[in-house]
Short mmCIF file of C-alpha atoms and ligand atoms in Angstrom, two decimals:
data_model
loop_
_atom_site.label_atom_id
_atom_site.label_comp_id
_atom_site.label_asym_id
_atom_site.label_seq_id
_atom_site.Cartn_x
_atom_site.Cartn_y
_atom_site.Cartn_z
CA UNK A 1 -26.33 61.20 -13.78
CA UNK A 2 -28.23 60.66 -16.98
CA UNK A 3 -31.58 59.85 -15.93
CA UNK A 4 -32.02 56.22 -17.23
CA UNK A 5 -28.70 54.90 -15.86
CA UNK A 6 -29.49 53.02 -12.63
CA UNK A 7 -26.72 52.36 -9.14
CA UNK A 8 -25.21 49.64 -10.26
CA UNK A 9 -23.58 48.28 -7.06
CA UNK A 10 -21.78 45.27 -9.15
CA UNK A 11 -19.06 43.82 -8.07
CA UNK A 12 -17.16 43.75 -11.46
CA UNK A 13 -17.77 43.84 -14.43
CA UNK A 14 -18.58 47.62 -13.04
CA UNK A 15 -19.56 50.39 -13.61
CA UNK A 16 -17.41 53.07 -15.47
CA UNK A 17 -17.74 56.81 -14.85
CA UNK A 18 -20.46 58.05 -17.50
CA UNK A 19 -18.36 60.92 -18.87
CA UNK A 20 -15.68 57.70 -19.99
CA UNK A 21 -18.39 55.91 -21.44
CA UNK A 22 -19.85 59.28 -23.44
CA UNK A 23 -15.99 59.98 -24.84
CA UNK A 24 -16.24 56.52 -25.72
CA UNK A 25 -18.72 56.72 -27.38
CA UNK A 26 -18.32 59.78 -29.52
CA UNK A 27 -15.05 57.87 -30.61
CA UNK A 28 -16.45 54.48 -31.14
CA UNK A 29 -16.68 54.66 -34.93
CA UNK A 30 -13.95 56.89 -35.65
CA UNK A 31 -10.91 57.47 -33.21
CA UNK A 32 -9.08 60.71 -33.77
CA UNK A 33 -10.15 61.50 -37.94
CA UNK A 34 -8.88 57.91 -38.33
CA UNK A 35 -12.13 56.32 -39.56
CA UNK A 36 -11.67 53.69 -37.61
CA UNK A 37 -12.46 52.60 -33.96
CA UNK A 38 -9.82 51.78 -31.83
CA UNK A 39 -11.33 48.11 -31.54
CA UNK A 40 -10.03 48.15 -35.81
CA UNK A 41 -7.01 48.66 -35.17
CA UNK A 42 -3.77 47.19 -36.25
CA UNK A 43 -2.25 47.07 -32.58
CA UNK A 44 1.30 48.22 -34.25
CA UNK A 45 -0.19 50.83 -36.00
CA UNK A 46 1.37 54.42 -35.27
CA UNK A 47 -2.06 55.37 -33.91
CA UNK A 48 -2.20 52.81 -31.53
CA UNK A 49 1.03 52.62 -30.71
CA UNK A 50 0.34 56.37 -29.36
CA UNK A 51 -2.56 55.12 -27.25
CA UNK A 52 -0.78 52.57 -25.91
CA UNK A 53 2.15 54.68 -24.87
CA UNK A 54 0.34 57.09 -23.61
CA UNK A 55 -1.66 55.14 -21.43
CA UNK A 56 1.54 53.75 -20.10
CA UNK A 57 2.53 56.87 -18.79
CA UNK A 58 -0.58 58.17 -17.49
CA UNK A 59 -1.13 55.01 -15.17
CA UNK A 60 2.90 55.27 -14.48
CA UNK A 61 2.56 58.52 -13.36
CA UNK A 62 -1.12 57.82 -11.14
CA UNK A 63 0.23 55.34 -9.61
CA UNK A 64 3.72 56.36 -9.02
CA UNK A 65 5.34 53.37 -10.32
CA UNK A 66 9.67 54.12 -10.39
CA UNK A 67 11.91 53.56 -12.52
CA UNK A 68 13.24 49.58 -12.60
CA UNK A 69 9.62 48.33 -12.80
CA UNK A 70 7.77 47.34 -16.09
CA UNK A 71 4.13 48.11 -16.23
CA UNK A 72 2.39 45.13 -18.88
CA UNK A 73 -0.87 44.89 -20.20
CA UNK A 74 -2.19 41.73 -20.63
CA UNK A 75 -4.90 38.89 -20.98
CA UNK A 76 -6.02 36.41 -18.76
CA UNK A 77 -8.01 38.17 -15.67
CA UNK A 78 -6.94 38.22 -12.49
CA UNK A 79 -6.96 34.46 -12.72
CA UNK A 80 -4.39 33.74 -14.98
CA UNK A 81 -2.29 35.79 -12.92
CA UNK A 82 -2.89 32.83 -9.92
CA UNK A 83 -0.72 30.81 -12.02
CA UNK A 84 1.78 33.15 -13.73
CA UNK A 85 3.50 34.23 -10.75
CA UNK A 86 4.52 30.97 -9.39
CA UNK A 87 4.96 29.28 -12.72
CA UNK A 88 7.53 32.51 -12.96
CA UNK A 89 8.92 33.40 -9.68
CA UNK A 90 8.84 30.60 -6.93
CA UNK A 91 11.49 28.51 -8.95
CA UNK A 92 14.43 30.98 -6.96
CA UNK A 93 13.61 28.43 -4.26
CA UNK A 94 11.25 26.35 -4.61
CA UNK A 95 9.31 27.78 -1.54
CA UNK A 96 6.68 30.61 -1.30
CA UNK A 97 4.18 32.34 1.56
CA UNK A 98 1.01 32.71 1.04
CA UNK A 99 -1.96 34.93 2.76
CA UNK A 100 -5.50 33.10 2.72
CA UNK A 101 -7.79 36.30 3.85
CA UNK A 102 -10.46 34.85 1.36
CA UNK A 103 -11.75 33.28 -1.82
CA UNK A 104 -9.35 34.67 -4.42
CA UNK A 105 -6.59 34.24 -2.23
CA UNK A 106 -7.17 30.82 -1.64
CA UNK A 107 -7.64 29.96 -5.14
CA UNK A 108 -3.97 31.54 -5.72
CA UNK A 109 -2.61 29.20 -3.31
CA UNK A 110 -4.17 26.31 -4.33
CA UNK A 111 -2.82 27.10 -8.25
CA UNK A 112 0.75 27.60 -6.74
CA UNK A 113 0.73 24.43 -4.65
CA UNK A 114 1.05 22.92 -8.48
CA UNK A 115 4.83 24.26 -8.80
CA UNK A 116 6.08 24.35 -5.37
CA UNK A 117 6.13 24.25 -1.89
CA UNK A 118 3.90 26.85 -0.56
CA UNK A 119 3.35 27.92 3.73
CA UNK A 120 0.54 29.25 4.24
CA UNK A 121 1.90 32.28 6.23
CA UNK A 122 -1.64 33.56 7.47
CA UNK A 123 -5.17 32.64 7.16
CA UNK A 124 -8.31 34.04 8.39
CA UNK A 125 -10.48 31.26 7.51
CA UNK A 126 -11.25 30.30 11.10
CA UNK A 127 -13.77 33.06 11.07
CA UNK A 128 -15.08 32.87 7.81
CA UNK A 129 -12.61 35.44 6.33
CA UNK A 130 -14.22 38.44 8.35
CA UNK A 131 -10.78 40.21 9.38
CA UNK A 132 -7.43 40.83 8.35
CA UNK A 133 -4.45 39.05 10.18
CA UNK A 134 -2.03 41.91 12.04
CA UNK A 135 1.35 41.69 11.15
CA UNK A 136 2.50 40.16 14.71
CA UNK A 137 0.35 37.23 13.28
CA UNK A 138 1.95 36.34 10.06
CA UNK A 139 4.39 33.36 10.12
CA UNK A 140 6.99 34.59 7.68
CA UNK A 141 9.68 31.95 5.62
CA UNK A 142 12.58 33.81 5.03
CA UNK A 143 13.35 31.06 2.26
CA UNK A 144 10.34 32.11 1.02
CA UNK A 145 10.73 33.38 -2.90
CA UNK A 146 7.81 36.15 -2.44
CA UNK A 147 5.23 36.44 -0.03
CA UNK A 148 1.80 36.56 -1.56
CA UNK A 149 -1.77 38.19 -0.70
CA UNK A 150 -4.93 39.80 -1.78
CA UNK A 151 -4.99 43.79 -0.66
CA UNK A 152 -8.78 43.48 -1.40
CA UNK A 153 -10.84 40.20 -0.75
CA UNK A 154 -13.63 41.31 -2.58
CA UNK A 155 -16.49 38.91 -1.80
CA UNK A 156 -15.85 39.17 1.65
CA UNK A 157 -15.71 42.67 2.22
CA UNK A 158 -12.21 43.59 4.32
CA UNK A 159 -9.10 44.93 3.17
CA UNK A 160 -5.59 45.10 4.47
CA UNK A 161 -4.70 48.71 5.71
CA UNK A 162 -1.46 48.26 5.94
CA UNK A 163 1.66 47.02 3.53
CA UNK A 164 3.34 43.84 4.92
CA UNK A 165 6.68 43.77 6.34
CA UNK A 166 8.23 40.74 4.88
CA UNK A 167 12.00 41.61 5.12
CA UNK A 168 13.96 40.75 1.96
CA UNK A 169 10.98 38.43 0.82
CA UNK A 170 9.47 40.29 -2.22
CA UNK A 171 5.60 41.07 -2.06
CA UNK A 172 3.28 40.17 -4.99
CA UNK A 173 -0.13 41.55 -4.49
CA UNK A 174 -3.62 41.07 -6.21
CA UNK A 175 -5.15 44.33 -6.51
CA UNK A 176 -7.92 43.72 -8.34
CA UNK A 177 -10.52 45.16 -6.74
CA UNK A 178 -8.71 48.19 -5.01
CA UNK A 179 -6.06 49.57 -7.44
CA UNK A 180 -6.06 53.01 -7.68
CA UNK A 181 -8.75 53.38 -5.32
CA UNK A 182 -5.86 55.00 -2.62
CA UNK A 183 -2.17 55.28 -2.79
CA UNK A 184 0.50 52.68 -2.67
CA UNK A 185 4.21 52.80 -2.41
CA UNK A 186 4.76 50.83 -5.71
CA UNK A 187 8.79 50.69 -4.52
CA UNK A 188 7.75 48.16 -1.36
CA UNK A 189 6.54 45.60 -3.85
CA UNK A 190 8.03 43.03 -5.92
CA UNK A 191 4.90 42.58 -8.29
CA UNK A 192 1.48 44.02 -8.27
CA UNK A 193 -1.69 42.89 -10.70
CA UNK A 194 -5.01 43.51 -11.13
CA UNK A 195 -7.89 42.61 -13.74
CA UNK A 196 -9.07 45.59 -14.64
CA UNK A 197 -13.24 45.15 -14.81
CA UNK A 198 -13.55 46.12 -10.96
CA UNK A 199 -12.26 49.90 -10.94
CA UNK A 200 -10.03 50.65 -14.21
CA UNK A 201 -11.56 49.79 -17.22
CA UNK A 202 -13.87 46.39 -19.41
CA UNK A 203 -13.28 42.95 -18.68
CA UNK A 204 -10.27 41.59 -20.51
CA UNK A 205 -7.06 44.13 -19.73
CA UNK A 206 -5.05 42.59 -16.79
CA UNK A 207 -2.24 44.88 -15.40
CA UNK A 208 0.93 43.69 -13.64
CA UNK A 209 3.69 46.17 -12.57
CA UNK A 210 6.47 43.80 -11.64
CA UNK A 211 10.37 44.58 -10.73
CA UNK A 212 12.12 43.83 -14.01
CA UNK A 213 14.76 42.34 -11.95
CA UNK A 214 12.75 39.24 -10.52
CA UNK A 215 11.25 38.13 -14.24
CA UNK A 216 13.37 35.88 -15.80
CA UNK A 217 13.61 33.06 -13.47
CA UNK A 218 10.83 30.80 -14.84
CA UNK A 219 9.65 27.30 -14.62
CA UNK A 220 10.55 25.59 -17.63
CA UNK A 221 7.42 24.10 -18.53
CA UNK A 222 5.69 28.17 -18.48
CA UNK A 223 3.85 28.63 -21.49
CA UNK A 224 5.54 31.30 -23.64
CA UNK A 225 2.03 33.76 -23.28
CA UNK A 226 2.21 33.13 -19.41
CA UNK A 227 6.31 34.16 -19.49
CA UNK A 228 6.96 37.47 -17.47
CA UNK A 229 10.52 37.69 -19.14
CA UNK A 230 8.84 37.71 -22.90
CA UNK A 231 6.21 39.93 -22.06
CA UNK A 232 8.69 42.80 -21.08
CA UNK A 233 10.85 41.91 -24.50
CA UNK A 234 8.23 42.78 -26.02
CA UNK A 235 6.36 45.49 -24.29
CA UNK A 236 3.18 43.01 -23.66
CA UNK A 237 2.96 42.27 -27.27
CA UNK A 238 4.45 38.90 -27.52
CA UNK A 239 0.82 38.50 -28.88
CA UNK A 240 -1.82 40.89 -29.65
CA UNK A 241 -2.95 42.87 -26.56
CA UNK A 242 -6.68 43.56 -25.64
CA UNK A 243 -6.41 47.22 -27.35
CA UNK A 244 -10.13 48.50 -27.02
CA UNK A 245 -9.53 48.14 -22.97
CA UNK A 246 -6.17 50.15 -23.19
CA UNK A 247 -7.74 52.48 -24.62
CA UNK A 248 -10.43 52.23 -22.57
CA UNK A 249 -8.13 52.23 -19.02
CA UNK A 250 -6.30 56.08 -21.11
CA UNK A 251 -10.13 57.61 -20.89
CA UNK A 252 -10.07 56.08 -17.21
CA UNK A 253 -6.20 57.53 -16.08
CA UNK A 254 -7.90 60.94 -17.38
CA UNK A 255 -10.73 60.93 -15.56
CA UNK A 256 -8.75 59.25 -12.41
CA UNK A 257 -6.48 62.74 -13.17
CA UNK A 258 -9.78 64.79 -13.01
CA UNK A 259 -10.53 63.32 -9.44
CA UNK A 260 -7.21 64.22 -7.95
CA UNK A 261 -5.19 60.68 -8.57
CA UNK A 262 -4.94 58.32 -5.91
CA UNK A 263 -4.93 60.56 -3.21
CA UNK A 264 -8.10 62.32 -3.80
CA UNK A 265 -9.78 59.06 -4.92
CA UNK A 266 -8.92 57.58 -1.72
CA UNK A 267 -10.82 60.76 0.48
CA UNK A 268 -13.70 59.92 -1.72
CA UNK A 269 -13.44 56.71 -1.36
CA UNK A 270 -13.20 57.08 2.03
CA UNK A 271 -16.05 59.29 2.70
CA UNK A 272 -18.56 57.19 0.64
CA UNK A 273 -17.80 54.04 2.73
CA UNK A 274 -17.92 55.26 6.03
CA UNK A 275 -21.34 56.82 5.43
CA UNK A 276 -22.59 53.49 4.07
CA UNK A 277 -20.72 51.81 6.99
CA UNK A 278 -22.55 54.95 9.56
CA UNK A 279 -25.95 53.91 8.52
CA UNK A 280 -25.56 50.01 8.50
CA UNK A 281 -23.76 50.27 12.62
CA UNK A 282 -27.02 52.37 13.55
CA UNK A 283 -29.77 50.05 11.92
CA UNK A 284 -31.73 47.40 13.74
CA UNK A 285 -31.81 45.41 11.29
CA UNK A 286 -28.53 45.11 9.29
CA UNK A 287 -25.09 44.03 10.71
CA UNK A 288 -21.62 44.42 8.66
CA UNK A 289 -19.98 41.20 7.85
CA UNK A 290 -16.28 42.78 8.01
CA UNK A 291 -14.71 43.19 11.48
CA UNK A 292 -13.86 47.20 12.25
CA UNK A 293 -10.43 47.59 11.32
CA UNK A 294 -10.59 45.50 8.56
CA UNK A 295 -13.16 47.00 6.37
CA UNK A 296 -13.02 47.26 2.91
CA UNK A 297 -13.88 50.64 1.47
CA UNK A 298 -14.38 49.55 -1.90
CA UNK A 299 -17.03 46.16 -0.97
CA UNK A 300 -19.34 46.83 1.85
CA UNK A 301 -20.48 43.01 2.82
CA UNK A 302 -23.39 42.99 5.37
CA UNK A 303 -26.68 41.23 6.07
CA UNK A 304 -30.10 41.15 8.21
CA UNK A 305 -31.39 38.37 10.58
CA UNK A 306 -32.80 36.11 8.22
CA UNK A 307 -32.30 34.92 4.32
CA UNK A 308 -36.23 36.50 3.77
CA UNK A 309 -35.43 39.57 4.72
CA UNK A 310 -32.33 39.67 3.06
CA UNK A 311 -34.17 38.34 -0.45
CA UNK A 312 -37.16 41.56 0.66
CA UNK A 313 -34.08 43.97 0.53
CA UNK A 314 -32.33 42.77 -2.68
CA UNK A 315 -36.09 42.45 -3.93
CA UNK A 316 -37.22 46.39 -2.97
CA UNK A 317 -33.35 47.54 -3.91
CA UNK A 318 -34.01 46.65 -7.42
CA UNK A 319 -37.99 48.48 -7.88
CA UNK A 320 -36.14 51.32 -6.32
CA UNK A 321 -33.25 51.71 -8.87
CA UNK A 322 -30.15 50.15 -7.32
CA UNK A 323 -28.95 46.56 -8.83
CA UNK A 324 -26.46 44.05 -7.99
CA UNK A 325 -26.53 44.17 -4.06
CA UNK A 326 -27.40 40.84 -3.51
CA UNK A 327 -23.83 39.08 -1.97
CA UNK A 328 -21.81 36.78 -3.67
CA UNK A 329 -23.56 33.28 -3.55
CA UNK A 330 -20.50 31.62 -0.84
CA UNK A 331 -21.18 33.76 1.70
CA UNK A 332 -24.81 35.50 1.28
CA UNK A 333 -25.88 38.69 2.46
CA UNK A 334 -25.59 41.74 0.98
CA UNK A 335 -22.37 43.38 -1.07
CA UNK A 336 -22.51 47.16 -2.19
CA UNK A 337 -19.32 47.28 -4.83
CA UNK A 338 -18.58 51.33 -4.61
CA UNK A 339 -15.56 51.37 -6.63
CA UNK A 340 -14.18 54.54 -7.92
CA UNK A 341 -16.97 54.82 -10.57
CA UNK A 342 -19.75 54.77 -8.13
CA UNK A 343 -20.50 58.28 -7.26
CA UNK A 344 -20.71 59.86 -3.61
CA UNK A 345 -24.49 60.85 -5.03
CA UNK A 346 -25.49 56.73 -5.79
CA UNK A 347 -23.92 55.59 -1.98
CA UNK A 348 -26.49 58.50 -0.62
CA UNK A 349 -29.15 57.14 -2.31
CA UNK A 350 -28.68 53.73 -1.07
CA UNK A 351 -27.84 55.16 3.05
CA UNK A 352 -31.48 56.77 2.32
CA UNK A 353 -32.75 53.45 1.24
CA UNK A 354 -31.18 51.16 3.98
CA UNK A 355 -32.77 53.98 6.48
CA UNK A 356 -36.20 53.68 4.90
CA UNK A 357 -36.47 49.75 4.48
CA UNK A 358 -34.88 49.47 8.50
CA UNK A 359 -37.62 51.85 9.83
CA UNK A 360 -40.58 50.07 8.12
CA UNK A 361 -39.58 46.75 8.68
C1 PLP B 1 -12.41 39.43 -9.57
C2 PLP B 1 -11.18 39.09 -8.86
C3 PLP B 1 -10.29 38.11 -9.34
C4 PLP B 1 -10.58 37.29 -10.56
O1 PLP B 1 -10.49 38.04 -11.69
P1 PLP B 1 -10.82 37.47 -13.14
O2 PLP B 1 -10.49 38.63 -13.99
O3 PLP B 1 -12.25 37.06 -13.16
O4 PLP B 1 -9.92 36.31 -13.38
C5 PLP B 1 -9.12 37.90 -8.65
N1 PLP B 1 -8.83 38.58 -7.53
C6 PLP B 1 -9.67 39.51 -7.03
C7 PLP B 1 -9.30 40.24 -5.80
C8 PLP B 1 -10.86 39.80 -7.68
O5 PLP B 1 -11.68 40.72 -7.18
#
């Protein structure tokens, strides 16, 4: 790595891979002999029409999304999103299931609760959000109009590793925080979305790959710019889209290419975790908030005895060149974020750092 970036361990915004950010860069004033930057654009222009299109395809093909399912690009964060899918798909009848496996997924429930009548179908809040419920335990509504949950829970630290089975119930899933990070079978969901700032691209692009056939059947009070149906009328510009983070997510596809798609991402992935998750098991002082089995391998959640020594770690991280390990303020701790971006080198330097700091204190 350049020599004055530091490990940034955020959990999103994060960080980007530094080649993307130097082609950035060297295109930030003018994009392809246009004399423009792409964040000047008209977003009809030919030029950016082009970007936008291509983009398309490269996260089409990454991801493997099939035929019959729109891929949009919009506003709003993950958050908006919260609202948009009931406000557009529990009104087939009335009735939806939701998972609560943590923070963002409760805040999804509590925004569809507003437009219907939701079950809460699993939750793991009766410890603290530190596992994933098995399929055996989920209490499934076949009335249901989709079944709803968070394949990341990204202040807690697990992820589900495994789809579920929900019948003819349609699944609509928040990736956020692990799209791309490993392969899905696009064709076993009804919708999919994620805010992009956690392993794609800036804060401000939201992407939602939803089966064209289940848009359409909104609430009539939905806002035209929260409207699934208009979106895909007009290829997610009913309005103007966030452009510079297209772009941005087209420099990302190509370097996601470069790393052998999903499937190679996800044997980095894997291998960067469970050395992090190797070194934490074997220290005195450090225990891992997630249950085994329900580990995330994109937010490693863990902490030490005491809140002092858990400040002295964040403290000594920092004066050694890591930031942004200190846990999201609900549940304390520790959180390393080691998204695709974060290289295999930065999660070494951090096992060697964990090692040092448990052996001297
Ligand atoms: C960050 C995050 C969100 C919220 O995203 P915003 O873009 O801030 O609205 C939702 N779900 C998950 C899983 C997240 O990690």
């Amino acid at each position: 790595m350049a020599n004055d970036r530091v490990f940034n361990f955020s959990a999103g915004p994060s960080m980007l891979p530094l080649e993307v950010l130097q082609r950035a860069g060297a295109e930030i004033t003018n994009y392809g002999g246009s004399g423009m930057s792409v964040m000047e654009m008209s977003h009809r222009s030919k030029i950016f029409l082009k970007i936008f299109d291509e983009t398309q395809e490269k996260f089409r093909k990454l991801l493997g999304v099939p035929e019959g399912y729109k891929v949009l690009f919009l506003q709003g964060g993950g958050t908006m999103q919260f609202g948009m899918i009931p406000l557009n798909l529990i009104g087939k009848t009335g009735q939806a299931d939701y998972a609560v496996t943590g923070h963002f997924a409760n805040l999804a429930m509590k925004e569809a609760k507003k437009y219907g009548q939701v079950t809460i179908a699993a939750s793991s809040e009766d410890r603290k959000h530190v596992y994933i419920p098995a399929q055996e335990q989920l209490k499934l509504n076949p009335d249901a109009s989709y079944f709803y949950y968070c394949s990341n829970n990204t202040i807690e630290g697990t992820q589900w590793q495994y789809v579920p089975e929900t019948g003819s119930v349609p699944l609509a899933c928040d990736m956020s925080s692990d799209i791309l990070s490993r392969p899905v079978d696009v064709s076993k969901f009804g919708l999919i979305f994620a805010g992009a700032q956690k392993n794609l691209a800036p804060a401000g692009l939201t992407i939602v790959i939803i089966r064209e056939d289940l848009a359409g059947q909104e609430l009539p009070i939905t806002p035209a710019i929260m409207n699934y149906k208009s979106m895909i009328d007009k290829d997610s510009m009913y309005n103007t889209p966030p452009c510079w983070c297209i772009y941005m997510l087209g420099l990302m596809c190509d370097w996601l290419e470069q790393q052998g798609g999903a499937a190679g991402m996800e044997k980095i992935n894997q291998k960067k975790a469970q050395m992090l998750y190797d070194v934490l098991d074997n220290a005195k002082l450090f225990t891992v908030s997630a249950e085994k089995g329900s580990r995330s391998h994109m937010n490693v959640t863990f902490r030490s005895a005491s809140e002092e020594m858990d400040a002295k770690f964040v403290a000594e991280s920092v004066k050694a060149g890591f930031t942004n390990l200190k846990g999201h303020r609900s549940v304390g701790g520790m959180r390393a974020s080691i998204y695709n971006a974060m290289p295999t080198e930065g999660v070494e330097k951090l096992c060697d750092f964990i090692q040092k700091f448990d052996k001297e204190n």
